[in-house]
Amino acid sequence: MSHEEMSHEQKRHDQLTTAPDATEADAAPRVEVTEREGVTRVDVAEDAAVRPGPGPGMPEADGDSDSA
């Protein structure tokens, strides 16, 4: 199958699993998209390995930030 014949998901999977030491987990979906009544909602998947924002143990993540 040529690159032009591949679907968006196939191209994404191919790109994310081509690197040395890449695994199937690297191509796992990270967002969930829902469309309802003309509104598109994008949420980070519950089981996403990488999430936006501060990581665990960082003051901002633990609610210890001095900024109010």
Short mmCIF file of C-alpha atoms in Angstrom, two decimals, residues 1-2 12-13 17-19 25-26 30 34 39 41 47-48 51-52 58 65:
data_model
loop_
_atom_site.label_atom_id
_atom_site.label_comp_id
_atom_site.label_asym_id
_atom_site.label_seq_id
_atom_site.Cartn_x
_atom_site.Cartn_y
_atom_site.Cartn_z
CA MET A 1 0.00 0.00 0.00
CA SER A 2 1.42 3.38 -0.97
CA ARG A 12 -0.09 8.12 12.25
CA HIS A 13 0.57 4.55 13.37
CA THR A 17 6.13 3.05 15.31
CA THR A 18 8.92 3.52 12.75
CA ALA A 19 11.55 4.91 15.14
CA ALA A 25 2.05 1.70 22.91
CA ASP A 26 3.70 4.69 21.22
CA ARG A 30 -3.95 10.04 23.44
CA THR A 34 -16.64 13.60 20.30
CA VAL A 39 -19.71 21.09 18.89
CA ARG A 41 -14.94 18.22 22.18
CA ASP A 47 -5.13 6.04 29.98
CA ALA A 48 -2.84 8.42 28.06
CA ARG A 51 -0.73 14.33 29.77
CA PRO A 52 -0.56 18.11 29.46
CA MET A 58 5.41 19.35 41.01
CA SER A 65 1.45 26.77 44.19
#
